[in-house]
CSV table of C-alpha atoms and ligand atoms in Angstrom, one decimal:
chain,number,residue,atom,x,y,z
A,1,UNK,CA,32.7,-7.1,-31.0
A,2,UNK,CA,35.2,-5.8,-28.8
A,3,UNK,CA,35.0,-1.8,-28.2
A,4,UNK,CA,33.2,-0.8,-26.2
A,5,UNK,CA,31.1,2.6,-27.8
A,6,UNK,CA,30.1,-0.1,-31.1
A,7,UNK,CA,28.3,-2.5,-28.4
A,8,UNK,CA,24.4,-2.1,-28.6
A,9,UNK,CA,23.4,-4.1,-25.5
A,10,UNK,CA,19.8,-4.5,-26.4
A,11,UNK,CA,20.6,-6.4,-29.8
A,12,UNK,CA,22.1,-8.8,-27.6
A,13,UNK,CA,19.2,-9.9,-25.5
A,14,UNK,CA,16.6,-12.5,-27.2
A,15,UNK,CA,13.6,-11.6,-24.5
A,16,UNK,CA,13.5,-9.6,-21.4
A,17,UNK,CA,10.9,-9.9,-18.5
A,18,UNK,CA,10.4,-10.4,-15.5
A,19,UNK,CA,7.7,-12.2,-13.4
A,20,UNK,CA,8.7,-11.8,-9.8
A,21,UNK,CA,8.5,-15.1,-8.3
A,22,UNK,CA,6.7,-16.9,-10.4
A,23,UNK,CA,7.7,-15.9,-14.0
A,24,UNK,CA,6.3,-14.8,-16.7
A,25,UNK,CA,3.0,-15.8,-18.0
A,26,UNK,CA,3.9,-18.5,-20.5
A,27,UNK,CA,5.7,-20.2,-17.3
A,28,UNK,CA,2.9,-19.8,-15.0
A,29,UNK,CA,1.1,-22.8,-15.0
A,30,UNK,CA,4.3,-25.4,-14.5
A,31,UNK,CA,5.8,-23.0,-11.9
A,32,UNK,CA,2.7,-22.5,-9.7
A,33,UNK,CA,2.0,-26.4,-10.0
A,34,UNK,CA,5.4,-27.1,-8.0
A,35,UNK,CA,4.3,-26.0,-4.6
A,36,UNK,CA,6.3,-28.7,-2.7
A,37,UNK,CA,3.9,-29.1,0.9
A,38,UNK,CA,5.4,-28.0,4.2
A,39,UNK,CA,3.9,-27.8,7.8
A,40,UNK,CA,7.2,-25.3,8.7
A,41,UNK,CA,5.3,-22.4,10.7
A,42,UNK,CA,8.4,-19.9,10.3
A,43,UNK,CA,7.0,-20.1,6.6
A,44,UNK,CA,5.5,-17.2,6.5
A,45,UNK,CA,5.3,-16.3,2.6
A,46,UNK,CA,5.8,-19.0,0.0
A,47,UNK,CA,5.5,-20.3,-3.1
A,48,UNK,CA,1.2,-20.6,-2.9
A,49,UNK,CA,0.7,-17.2,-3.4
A,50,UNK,CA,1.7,-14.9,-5.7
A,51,UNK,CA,3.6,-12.3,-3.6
A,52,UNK,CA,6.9,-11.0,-4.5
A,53,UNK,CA,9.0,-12.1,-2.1
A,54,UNK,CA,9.2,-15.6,0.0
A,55,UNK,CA,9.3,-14.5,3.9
A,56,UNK,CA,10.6,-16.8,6.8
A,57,UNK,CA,10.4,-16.4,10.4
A,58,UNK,CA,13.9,-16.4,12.5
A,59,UNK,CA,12.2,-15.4,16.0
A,60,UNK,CA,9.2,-13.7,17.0
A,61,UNK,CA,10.7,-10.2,16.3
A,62,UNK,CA,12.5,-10.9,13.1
A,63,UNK,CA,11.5,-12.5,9.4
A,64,UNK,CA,13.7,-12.9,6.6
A,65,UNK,CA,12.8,-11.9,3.6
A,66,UNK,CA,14.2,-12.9,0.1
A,67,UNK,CA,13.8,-12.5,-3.5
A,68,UNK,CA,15.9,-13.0,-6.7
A,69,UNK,CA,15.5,-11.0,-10.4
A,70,UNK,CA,17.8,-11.1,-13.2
A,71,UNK,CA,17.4,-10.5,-17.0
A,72,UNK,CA,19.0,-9.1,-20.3
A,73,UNK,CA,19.7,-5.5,-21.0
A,74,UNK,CA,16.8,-3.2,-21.7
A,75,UNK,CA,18.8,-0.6,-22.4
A,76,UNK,CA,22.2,-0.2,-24.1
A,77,UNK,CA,24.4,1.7,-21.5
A,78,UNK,CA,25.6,-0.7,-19.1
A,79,UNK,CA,26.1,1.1,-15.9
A,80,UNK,CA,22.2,2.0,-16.3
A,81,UNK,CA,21.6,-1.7,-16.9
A,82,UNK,CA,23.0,-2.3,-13.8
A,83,UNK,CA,21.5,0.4,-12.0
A,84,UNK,CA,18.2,-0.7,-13.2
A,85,UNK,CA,18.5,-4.7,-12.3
A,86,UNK,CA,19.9,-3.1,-8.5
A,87,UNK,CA,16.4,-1.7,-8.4
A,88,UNK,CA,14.2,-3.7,-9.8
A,89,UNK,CA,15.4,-6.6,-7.5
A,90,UNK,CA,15.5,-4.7,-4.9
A,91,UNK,CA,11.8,-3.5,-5.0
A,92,UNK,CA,10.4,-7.1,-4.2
A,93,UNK,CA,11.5,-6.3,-0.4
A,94,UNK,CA,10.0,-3.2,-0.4
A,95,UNK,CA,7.2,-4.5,-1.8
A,96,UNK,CA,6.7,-6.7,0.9
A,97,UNK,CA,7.3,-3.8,3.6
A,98,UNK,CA,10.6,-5.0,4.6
A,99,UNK,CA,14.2,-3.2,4.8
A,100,UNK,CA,16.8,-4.8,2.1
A,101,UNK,CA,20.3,-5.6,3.7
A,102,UNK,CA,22.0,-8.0,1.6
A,103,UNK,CA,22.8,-8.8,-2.0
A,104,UNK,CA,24.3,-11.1,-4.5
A,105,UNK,CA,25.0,-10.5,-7.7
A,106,UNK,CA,23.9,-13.0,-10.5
A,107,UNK,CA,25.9,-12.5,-13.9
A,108,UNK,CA,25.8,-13.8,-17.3
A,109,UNK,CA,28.4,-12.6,-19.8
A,110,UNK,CA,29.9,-13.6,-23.1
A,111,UNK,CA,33.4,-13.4,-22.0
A,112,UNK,CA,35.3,-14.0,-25.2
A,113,UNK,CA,32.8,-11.6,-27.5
A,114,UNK,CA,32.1,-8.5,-25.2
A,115,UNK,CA,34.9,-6.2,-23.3
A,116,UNK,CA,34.5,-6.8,-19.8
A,117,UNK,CA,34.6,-2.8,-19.1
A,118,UNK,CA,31.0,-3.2,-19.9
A,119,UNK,CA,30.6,-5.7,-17.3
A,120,UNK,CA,32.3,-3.4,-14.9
A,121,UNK,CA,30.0,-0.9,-15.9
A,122,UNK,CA,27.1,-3.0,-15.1
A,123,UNK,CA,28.4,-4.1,-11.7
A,124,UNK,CA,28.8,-0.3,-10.6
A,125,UNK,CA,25.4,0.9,-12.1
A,126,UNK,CA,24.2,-1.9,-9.9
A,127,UNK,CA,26.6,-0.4,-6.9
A,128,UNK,CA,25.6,2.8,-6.8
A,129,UNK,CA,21.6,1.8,-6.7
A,130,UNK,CA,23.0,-0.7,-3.7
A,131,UNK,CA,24.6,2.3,-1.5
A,132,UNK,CA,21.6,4.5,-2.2
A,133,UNK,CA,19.5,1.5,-0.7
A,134,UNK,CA,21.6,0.9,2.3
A,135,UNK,CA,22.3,-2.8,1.1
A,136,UNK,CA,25.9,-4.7,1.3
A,137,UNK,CA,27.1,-6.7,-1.3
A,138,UNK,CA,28.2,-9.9,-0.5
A,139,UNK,CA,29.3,-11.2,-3.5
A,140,UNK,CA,27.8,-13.5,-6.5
A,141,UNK,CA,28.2,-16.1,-9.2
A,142,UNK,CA,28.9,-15.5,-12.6
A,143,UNK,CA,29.1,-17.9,-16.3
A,144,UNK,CA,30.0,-17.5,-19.4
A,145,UNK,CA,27.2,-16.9,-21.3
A,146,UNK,CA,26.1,-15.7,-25.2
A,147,UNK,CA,23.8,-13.5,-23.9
A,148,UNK,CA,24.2,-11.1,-21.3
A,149,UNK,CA,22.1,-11.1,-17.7
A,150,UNK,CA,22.6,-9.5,-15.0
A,151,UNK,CA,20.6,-9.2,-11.8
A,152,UNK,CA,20.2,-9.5,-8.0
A,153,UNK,CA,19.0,-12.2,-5.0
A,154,UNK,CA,18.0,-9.6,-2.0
A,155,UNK,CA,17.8,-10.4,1.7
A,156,UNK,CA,16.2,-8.1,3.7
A,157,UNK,CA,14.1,-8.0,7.1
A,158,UNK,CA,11.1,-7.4,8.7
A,159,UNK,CA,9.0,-7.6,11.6
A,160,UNK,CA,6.4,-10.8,11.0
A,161,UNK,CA,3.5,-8.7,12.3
A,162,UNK,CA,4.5,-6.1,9.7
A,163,UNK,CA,4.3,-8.1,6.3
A,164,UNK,CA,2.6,-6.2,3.4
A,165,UNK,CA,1.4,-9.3,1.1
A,166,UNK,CA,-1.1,-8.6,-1.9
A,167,UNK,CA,-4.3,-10.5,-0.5
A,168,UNK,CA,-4.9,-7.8,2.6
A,169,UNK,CA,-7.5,-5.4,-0.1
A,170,UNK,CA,-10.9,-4.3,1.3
A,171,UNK,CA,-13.7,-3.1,-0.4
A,172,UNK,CA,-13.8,0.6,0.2
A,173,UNK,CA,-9.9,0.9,-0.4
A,174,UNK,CA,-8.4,3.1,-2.9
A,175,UNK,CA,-5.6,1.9,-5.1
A,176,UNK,CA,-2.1,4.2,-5.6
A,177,UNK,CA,0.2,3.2,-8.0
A,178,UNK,CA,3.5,5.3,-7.3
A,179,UNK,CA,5.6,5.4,-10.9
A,180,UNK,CA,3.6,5.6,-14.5
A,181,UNK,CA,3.5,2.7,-16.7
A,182,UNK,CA,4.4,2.5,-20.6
A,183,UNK,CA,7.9,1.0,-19.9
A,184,UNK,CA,7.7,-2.6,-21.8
A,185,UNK,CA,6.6,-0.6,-25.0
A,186,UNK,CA,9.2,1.7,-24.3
A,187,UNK,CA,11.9,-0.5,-24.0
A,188,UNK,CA,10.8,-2.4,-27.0
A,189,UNK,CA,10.9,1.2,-29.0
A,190,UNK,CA,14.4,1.6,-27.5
A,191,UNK,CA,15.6,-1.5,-29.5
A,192,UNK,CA,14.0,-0.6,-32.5
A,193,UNK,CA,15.9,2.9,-32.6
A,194,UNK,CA,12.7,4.9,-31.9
A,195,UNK,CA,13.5,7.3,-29.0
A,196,UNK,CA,15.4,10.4,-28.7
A,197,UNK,CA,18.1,10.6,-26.3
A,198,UNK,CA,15.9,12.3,-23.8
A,199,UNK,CA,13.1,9.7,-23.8
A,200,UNK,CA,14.9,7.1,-23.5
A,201,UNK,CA,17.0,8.9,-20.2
A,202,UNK,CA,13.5,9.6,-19.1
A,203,UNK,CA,12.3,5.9,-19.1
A,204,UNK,CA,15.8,4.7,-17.7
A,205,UNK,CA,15.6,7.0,-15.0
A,206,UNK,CA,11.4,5.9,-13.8
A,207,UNK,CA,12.8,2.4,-13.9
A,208,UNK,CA,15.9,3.3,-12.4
A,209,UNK,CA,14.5,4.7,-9.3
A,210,UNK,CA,14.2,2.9,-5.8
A,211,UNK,CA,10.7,1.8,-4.3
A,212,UNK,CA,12.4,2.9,-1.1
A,213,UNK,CA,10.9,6.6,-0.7
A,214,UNK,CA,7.8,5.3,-1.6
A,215,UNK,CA,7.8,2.3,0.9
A,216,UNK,CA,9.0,4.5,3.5
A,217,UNK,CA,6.3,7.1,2.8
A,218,UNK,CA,3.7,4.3,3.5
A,219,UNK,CA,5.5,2.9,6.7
A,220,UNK,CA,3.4,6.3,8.0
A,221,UNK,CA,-0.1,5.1,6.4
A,222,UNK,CA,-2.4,2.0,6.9
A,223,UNK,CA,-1.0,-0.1,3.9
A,224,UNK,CA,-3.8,-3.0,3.6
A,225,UNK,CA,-2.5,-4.7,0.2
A,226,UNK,CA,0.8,-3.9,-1.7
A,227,UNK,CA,2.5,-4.8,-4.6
A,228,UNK,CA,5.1,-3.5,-7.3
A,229,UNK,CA,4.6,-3.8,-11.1
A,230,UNK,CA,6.8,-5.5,-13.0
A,231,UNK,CA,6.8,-8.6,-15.8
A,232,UNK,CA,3.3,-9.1,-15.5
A,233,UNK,CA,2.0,-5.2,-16.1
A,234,UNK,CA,-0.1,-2.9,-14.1
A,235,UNK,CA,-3.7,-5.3,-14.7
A,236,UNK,CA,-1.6,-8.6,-14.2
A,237,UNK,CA,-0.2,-7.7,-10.6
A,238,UNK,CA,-3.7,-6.0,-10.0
A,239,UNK,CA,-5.4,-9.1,-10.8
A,240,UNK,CA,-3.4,-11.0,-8.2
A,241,UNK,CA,-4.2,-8.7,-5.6
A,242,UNK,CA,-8.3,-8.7,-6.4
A,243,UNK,CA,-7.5,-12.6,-6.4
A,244,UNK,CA,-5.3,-12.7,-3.2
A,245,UNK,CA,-7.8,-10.5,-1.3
A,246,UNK,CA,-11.0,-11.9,-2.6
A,247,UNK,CA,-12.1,-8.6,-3.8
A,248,UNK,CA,-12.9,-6.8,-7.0
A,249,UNK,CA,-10.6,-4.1,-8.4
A,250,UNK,CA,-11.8,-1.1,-10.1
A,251,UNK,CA,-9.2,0.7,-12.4
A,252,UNK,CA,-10.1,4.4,-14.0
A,253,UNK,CA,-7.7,4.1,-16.7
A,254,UNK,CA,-7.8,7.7,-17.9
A,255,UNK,CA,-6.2,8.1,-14.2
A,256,UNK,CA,-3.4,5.9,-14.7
A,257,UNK,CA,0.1,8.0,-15.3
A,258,UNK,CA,1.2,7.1,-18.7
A,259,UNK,CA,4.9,7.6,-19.4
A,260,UNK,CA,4.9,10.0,-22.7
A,261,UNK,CA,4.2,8.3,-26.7
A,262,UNK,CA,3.5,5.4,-25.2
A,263,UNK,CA,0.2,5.1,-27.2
A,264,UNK,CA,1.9,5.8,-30.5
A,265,UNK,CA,4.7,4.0,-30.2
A,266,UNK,CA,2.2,1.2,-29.1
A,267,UNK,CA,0.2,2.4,-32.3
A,268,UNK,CA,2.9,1.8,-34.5
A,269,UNK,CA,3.5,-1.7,-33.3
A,270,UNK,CA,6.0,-1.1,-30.4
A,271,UNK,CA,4.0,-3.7,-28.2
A,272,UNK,CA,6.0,-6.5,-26.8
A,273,UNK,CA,5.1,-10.4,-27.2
A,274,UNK,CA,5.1,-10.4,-23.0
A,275,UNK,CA,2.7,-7.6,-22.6
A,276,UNK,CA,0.6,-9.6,-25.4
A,277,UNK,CA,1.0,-12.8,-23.3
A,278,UNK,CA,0.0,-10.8,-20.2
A,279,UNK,CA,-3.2,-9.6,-21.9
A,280,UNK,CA,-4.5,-12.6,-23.1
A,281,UNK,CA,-3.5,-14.6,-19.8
A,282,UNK,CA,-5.6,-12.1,-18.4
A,283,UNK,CA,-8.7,-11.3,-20.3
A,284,UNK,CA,-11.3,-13.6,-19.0
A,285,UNK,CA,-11.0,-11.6,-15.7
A,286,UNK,CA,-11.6,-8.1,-17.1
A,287,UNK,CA,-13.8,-6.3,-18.0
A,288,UNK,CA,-13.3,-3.0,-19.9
A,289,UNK,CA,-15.3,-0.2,-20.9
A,290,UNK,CA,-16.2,0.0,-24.3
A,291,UNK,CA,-14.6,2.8,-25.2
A,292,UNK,CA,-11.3,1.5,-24.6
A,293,UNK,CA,-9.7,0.4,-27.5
A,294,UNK,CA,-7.1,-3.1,-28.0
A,295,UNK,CA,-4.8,-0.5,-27.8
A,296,UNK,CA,-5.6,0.8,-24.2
A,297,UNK,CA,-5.9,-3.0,-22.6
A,298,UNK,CA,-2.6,-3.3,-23.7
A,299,UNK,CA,-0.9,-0.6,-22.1
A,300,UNK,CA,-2.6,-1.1,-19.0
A,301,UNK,CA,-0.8,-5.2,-19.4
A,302,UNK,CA,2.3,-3.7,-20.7
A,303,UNK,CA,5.0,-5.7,-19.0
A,304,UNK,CA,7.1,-3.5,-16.4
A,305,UNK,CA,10.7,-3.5,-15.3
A,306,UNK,CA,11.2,-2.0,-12.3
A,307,UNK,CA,7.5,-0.4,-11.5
A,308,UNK,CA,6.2,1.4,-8.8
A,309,UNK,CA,4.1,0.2,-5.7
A,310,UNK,CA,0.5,-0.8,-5.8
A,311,UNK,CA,-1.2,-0.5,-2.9
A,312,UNK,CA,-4.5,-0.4,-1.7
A,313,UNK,CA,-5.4,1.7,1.1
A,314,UNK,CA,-8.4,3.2,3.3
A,315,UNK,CA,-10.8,5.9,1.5
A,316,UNK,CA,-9.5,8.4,4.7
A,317,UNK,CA,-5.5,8.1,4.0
A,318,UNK,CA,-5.5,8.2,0.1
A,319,UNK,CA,-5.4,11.7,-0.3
A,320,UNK,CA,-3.2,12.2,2.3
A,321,UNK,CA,-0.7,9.4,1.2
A,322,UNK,CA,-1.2,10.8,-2.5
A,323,UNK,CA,0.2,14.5,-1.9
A,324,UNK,CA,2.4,13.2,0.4
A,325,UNK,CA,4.2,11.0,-2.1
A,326,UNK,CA,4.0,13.6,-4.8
A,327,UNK,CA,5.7,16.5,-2.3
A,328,UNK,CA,8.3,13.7,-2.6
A,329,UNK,CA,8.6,14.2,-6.8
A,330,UNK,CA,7.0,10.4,-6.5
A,331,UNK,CA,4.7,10.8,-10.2
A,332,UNK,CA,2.4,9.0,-8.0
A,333,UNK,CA,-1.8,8.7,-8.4
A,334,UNK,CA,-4.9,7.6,-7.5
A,335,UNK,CA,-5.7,4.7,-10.4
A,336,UNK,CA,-8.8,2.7,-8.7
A,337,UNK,CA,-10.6,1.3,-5.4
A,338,UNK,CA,-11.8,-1.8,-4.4
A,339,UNK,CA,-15.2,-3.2,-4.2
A,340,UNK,CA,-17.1,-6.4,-2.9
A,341,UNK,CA,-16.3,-9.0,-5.6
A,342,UNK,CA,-13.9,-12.5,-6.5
A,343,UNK,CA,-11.4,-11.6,-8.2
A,344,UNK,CA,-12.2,-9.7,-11.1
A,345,UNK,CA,-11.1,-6.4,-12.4
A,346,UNK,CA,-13.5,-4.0,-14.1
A,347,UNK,CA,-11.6,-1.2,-16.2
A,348,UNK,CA,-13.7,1.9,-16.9
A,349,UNK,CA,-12.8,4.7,-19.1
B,1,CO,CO1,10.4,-9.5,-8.9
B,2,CO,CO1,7.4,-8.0,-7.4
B,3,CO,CO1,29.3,-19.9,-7.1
């Protein structure tokens, strides 16, 4: 392979996903049992819970905040693979409330069997979603690699008074998710040679876009409990905030944005093995309504790259926050609320 128009870059990844932190569900269980013990107090996030980004104090005004992503293409132009990795790294600081500063790149390219224009193309994809963020590369590491990866480690800041974590849900909350879901399923039908040109700029572009409007947005709102979906799909990042906060989430799944033909595509077997793995990691702590069909649970697990921000907030601000974010073109909506509970999730129709 050596031109660079022939080069499909999906064909050349074996699995994609991504599980913030702590990986994707088939990892799970040895990555949360190392949780070396440490009595540091400027730890102020680490590895015990299941937020998306470690934080650690520097004084009483400033925290660090750091987080790493990286993974093969899910899509085949490069400089959108980059752009896409840029944001979908980034959005673990967001997630967290903070403001990204900093970035490395982490690269993984077959050097002999791929022209390194396309890795040019991936490092400026990821450039331009860098400058629109406000962060400064510092530089990176790179191996030769059969498979391509490309992805991020972030630094950013914030103050430690102002950490967003996932365990802060109360009952009486309502839940906002800020981009639609559908984009594991999607990226699995672009592989397969199922989209048009337009649906597949129309997924790159939703994953392609920064959390950074929509974290700014709710720097203006009480934000009790946030989040962004990614490896582990909508339910899976849900379920760690109903476990974090000691609450139960309710999810109205007819109100959940749905990126277009995601149920058909899903339908005609478009469903990836890490949306499947998500599902059944998952299923002892949901409950759906009947009427939802195998189908449905799926999507609602569907393993996201770069998703938007979960967040729960108070009953008062939703509707405010809601049209607020969608003045902003944000396809952002009103998906659940949070009751009394431990940890469960309950999925009506
Ligand atoms: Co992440
Ligand atoms: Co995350
Ligand atoms: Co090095």
């Amino acid at each position: 392979m050596s031109s660079t128009e022939s080069i499909k870059l999906t064909a050349l990844s074996s699995k994609g996903g991504c599980g913030c932190k702590i990986g994707p569900a088939d990892l799970r269980e040895v990555l949360q049992s190392f949780s070396p013990a440490t009595d540091n107090a400027n730890l102020l996030v680490g590895l015990d819970t299941s937020d998306d980004a470690g934080v650690y104090r520097i004084n009483d005004d400033t925290a660090i905040v750091q987080t790493v992503d990286f993974f093969t293409p899910i899509v085949d132009d490069p400089y959108s693979f980059g752009q896409i990795a840029a944001a979908n790294a980034i959005s673990d600081v967001y997630a967290m409330g903070g403001t990204p500063l900093t970035a490395l790149n982490i690269v993984a390219f077959p050097i002999a069997d791929l022209d390194k224009q396309i890795l040019g193309r991936i490092l400026a994809g990821a450039d331009n979603k860098l400058k629109e963020a406000g962060v400064t590369l510092l530089g990176g590491h790179s191996i030769d690699d059969q498979e391509p990866k490309f992805g991020l480690a972030v630094t950013g800041t914030i103050h430690p008074d102002k950490i967003r974590t996932n365990s802060g849900a109360k009952p009486g909350d309502v839940l906002i998710l800020t981009k639609p879901i559908g984009v594991g399923i999607l990226t699995t039908s672009i592989k397969r040679g199922l989209l048009t040109e337009t649906e597949v700029e129309r997924v790159t572009q939703v994953m392609a876009t920064l959390n950074k409007e929509a974290a700014e947005t709710m720097d203006d709102y009480q934000v009790h409990a946030c989040t962004d979906v990614t490896g582990f799909g909508l339910l899976g990042h849900a379920s760690e905030m109903a476990k974090g906060s000691h609450v139960e989430l309710q999810v109205f799944a007819h109100q959940v944005p749905v990126l277009p033909r995601v149920k058909e595509l899903a339908e005609a077997g478009a469903v990836p093995g890490g949306t499947k793995n998500n599902f059944n990691y998952l299923k002892d702590d949901i409950s759906f309504a009947e009427s939802l069909d195998q189908i449905d649970q799926w999507i609602l697990a569907d393993a996201v790259t770069s998703g938007g921000l979960l967040a729960a907030v108070p009953e008062a601000e939703a509707e405010c926050l809601l049209a607020d974010l969608q003045n902003k073109d944000m396809e952002a909506a009103i998906i659940g609320k949070v009751a009394d509970g431990n940890g469960h999730i309950v999925v009506e129709e």
